Amino acid sequence: MSVPGSWYLILAAVLFGVGAFGLLVRRNILIMFMCLELMLNAVNLTLVTYSRMLNDIAGQVSVFFVLVVAAAEVVVGLGLIVAIFRGKRQVTADDLHVLRG
Amino acid sequence: MNLVATVLSGAPIQFPSISYSSILPEVVFVGAAVLSMLLVAVLGQRDQTYGYTGLGVAAALFGGIWSYHLSQNVNARGAYAVVGGSLAVDGFSTFFMILTSVGVLITLLLAEAYLYKVSHRGPEFVALTLLSATGAMLMESAYDLLVLFIGLEILSISLYVMVSYTTSRRVSKESAFKYFILGGFASALFLYGLALVYGSTGSTNLGNIAAFLSKNTLTSNGVLLAGMVLILGGLGFKVAVVPFQFWTPDVYQGAPTSVTGFMSGVVKAAGFAALLRVFYFAFNTLRADWQPVLEIVAILTLLVGAVLAVVQSDAKRTLAYSSINHAGFILLGLYVASAASIGDSLYYLFAYTVMSSGTFGAISMIAHLEGRTEGTLSLADLRGIGRKYPKIALTLAILLLAQAGAPFTIGFLAKFSVLSSVVEAHHYVIAVIAMVSVVIAAVLYLRVTLSMYTPLTKDAEIDRVSTDPEISLGAVAVRVDEDTDLKVDAKVPVAAGLAMGLSVAMTVGFGLYASPLVQFASKAFLLR
């Protein structure tokens, strides 16, 4: 039995949607950060699926680039979160409200 | 399997040949960034920042000159793609690389004068600026969506750190985090768009996408259109067009002012370069699908930017909204999508980069001389600046009037040429809307300029100072004393003076003697 490619695409779309929704709705900075990673990994699943469907290696190569970029983003993001946590001792987005208007 | 077999059989693996002379500006920028970090590790000299800024300025000058040399090559021999067809060297990319070099030059000179005085010193700011500009250059010459994504991330990740550069300040951290989360969101949108376009066209190479789309008509192109919208969203975020503009005022206000200038100039140029190349070249055959979307986005961007700029009270927030208004104009060039209108967009981008870097520089200088921290300079504080700091006020006045589109400046021709190509394409309604937004925004620029030259009465000064919680009562007395002799000895650091002088010179110079830049922008063809 083989699973059709479109199922993977739909799963990836759902994961991307969950990530995007979570990023916009959740207030905890770490969870927002995880949602961002979920979105990127949903894209990876899409790329691998298309790569299989098109029988073309470029999609799988792209995944490696995305993984490296995601890792670099984590470094900067966690650095920022630590810097915020040092000052505030808690990490919710509701505390970030000095700038508005 | 193939790769393993190739390695085991001892056959050489084919690598694409890399023409280093075509990517020399990028190589020099990365090299200068790495060198400055190595130098500080070896020498341990953190206090003397002149050397590092000098290195960065030298790299920027070299990048600009070499890009000009490349553009002459392109003129003589035609455009070509390098590094396995993933980077284009054409009039378009070389134009933007020169623009980026100018932006980096102004940013570094301004930063030398101001940023190092208020926060920790060292080469990191120079290194990050150069790396971010490298990402911008990659975006501008990318001929492959994946390379475009890598460039976008190199630009963004360096920029997240630059925005949070003054880490001790809460505002800076807050704006850095907002920018990081929303920037990551935009990158993910772009990437998903890339995946969908790859799935429906079978390639990430822009040339292949364009060729595929011109040969085939997709029976159900929902996935492709979704991918296109996601790419528009991801890049639209970077250039701050309207549904994706909400981060702009917060981040512009919270970031160090020289970084704000960099964001409004270099980053916006890179984002627009990518938008223009992807939509005008790769998705050209789908024009009927994206033009209506761009029409709505452009109208909203023009109006929201102009109207919200007028009601702001903070200087940097005002300029943030006015930058959104400018983005609307640049988008109009893409919306019309003729060879001439793309040239107009390029000219506008150059004009805007020069004007906005200088404006943010002048704002940063005034905040510095007034002893304010970043992001707290309100428009009311600009009252009477004209007598206090005549030179800076004149600079700011010229740049603001140029942004409003006053004649004999670069801003007038930029607005005029975009509008005329909109009218030539018979889009009269949108031309009228753009004119209305110019008038609304002009109210703002003129109001600020007039208030700078309004003499400050003593009462107003005391009022202003005493309502400001940051200045104690003791300071009021000092301020009033100063009032009797309004001309405070304003010491502008040499580097910042140079940067502002450069931007004013280009604003007025290219306004009076426009043809070289116009010619250059109109010849900036895309590689086909």
GROMACS .gro file of C-alpha atoms in nm, chain A residues 9 12-13 16 20 23-24 29 32-33 36 39-40 42-44 46-47 50-51 54 56-62 65-66 69 72-74 76-78 80-81 83-84 87-88 95-101, chain B residues 146 149-150 153 156-157 160-161 164 167 170-171 173-178 180-189 191-192 194-196 198-204 223 230 249-251 253-254 312 317 321:
model
  100
    9LEU     CA    1   0.091   1.792   0.100
   12ALA     CA    2   0.211   1.984   0.551
   13ALA     CA    3  -0.049   2.253   0.479
   16PHE     CA    4   0.186   2.515   0.840
   20ALA     CA    5   0.090   3.022   1.167
   23LEU     CA    6   0.239   3.216   1.620
   24LEU     CA    7  -0.033   3.478   1.593
   29ILE     CA    8   0.747   3.373   2.350
   32MET     CA    9   0.567   3.135   1.943
   33PHE     CA   10   0.920   3.039   1.861
   36LEU     CA   11   0.789   2.928   1.377
   39MET     CA   12   0.605   2.630   0.993
   40LEU     CA   13   0.955   2.582   0.853
   42ALA     CA   14   0.597   2.194   0.728
   43VAL     CA   15   0.768   2.359   0.430
   44ASN     CA   16   1.040   2.094   0.444
   46THR     CA   17   0.622   1.993   0.125
   47LEU     CA   18   0.958   2.021  -0.049
   50TYR     CA   19   0.722   1.751  -0.432
   51SER     CA   20   1.076   1.627  -0.484
   54LEU     CA   21   0.853   1.537  -0.960
   56ASP     CA   22   1.376   1.580  -0.899
   57ILE     CA   23   1.653   1.605  -0.638
   58ALA     CA   24   1.647   1.987  -0.609
   59GLY     CA   25   1.362   1.985  -0.358
   60GLN     CA   26   1.551   1.761  -0.118
   61VAL     CA   27   1.863   1.975  -0.153
   62SER     CA   28   1.653   2.279  -0.062
   65PHE     CA   29   1.942   2.484   0.311
   66VAL     CA   30   1.625   2.540   0.509
   69VAL     CA   31   1.886   2.866   0.799
   72ALA     CA   32   2.091   3.007   1.244
   73GLU     CA   33   1.757   3.167   1.325
   74VAL     CA   34   1.732   2.965   1.647
   76VAL     CA   35   1.966   3.460   1.723
   77GLY     CA   36   1.612   3.402   1.850
   78LEU     CA   37   1.714   3.222   2.167
   80LEU     CA   38   1.706   3.754   2.213
   81ILE     CA   39   1.475   3.553   2.440
   83ALA     CA   40   1.820   3.889   2.682
   84ILE     CA   41   1.452   3.963   2.740
   87GLY     CA   42   1.546   4.186   3.231
   88LYS     CA   43   1.194   4.061   3.296
   95ASP     CA   44   0.492   4.234   2.862
   96LEU     CA   45   0.627   4.383   2.542
   97HIS     CA   46   0.406   4.686   2.517
   98VAL     CA   47   0.619   4.996   2.547
   99LEU     CA   48   0.596   5.072   2.175
  100ARG     CA   49   0.247   5.144   2.050
  101GLY     CA   50   0.040   5.397   1.864
  247LEU     CA   51   1.637   2.930  -0.313
  250PHE     CA   52   1.569   3.284   0.028
  251ILE     CA   53   1.927   3.240   0.151
  254GLU     CA   54   1.785   3.515   0.565
  257SER     CA   55   1.736   3.933   0.815
  258ILE     CA   56   1.934   3.741   1.073
  261TYR     CA   57   1.769   4.108   1.402
  262VAL     CA   58   2.096   4.150   1.590
  265SER     CA   59   1.876   4.476   1.929
  268THR     CA   60   2.070   4.559   2.442
  271ARG     CA   61   1.405   4.779   2.685
  272VAL     CA   62   1.258   4.946   2.376
  274LYS     CA   63   1.482   4.453   2.289
  275GLU     CA   64   1.110   4.477   2.242
  276SER     CA   65   1.135   4.602   1.887
  277ALA     CA   66   1.402   4.342   1.811
  278PHE     CA   67   1.175   4.062   1.930
  279LYS     CA   68   0.877   4.191   1.738
  281PHE     CA   69   1.232   3.871   1.482
  282ILE     CA   70   0.900   3.690   1.527
  283LEU     CA   71   0.724   3.871   1.244
  284GLY     CA   72   1.031   3.851   1.021
  285GLY     CA   73   1.052   3.476   1.082
  286PHE     CA   74   0.682   3.451   1.000
  287ALA     CA   75   0.739   3.638   0.672
  288SER     CA   76   1.036   3.416   0.585
  289ALA     CA   77   0.824   3.107   0.646
  290LEU     CA   78   0.551   3.248   0.420
  292LEU     CA   79   0.951   2.967   0.186
  293TYR     CA   80   0.611   2.797   0.164
  295LEU     CA   81   0.878   2.880  -0.286
  296ALA     CA   82   0.780   2.518  -0.217
  297LEU     CA   83   0.441   2.558  -0.387
  299TYR     CA   84   0.855   2.455  -0.709
  300GLY     CA   85   0.582   2.191  -0.691
  301SER     CA   86   0.376   2.341  -0.971
  302THR     CA   87   0.656   2.446  -1.208
  303GLY     CA   88   0.920   2.185  -1.127
  304SER     CA   89   1.204   2.429  -1.069
  305THR     CA   90   1.323   2.703  -0.837
  324VAL     CA   91  -0.133   2.591  -0.600
  331LEU     CA   92   0.273   3.372  -0.025
  350PRO     CA   93   0.649   5.193   1.329
  351ASP     CA   94   0.742   4.989   1.636
  352VAL     CA   95   1.064   4.858   1.490
  354GLN     CA   96   1.112   5.366   1.659
  355GLY     CA   97   1.283   5.110   1.879
  413GLN     CA   98   0.187   6.061   1.471
  418ARG     CA   99   0.719   5.682   1.387
  422TYR     CA  100   0.467   5.579   0.809
   0.00000   0.00000   0.00000
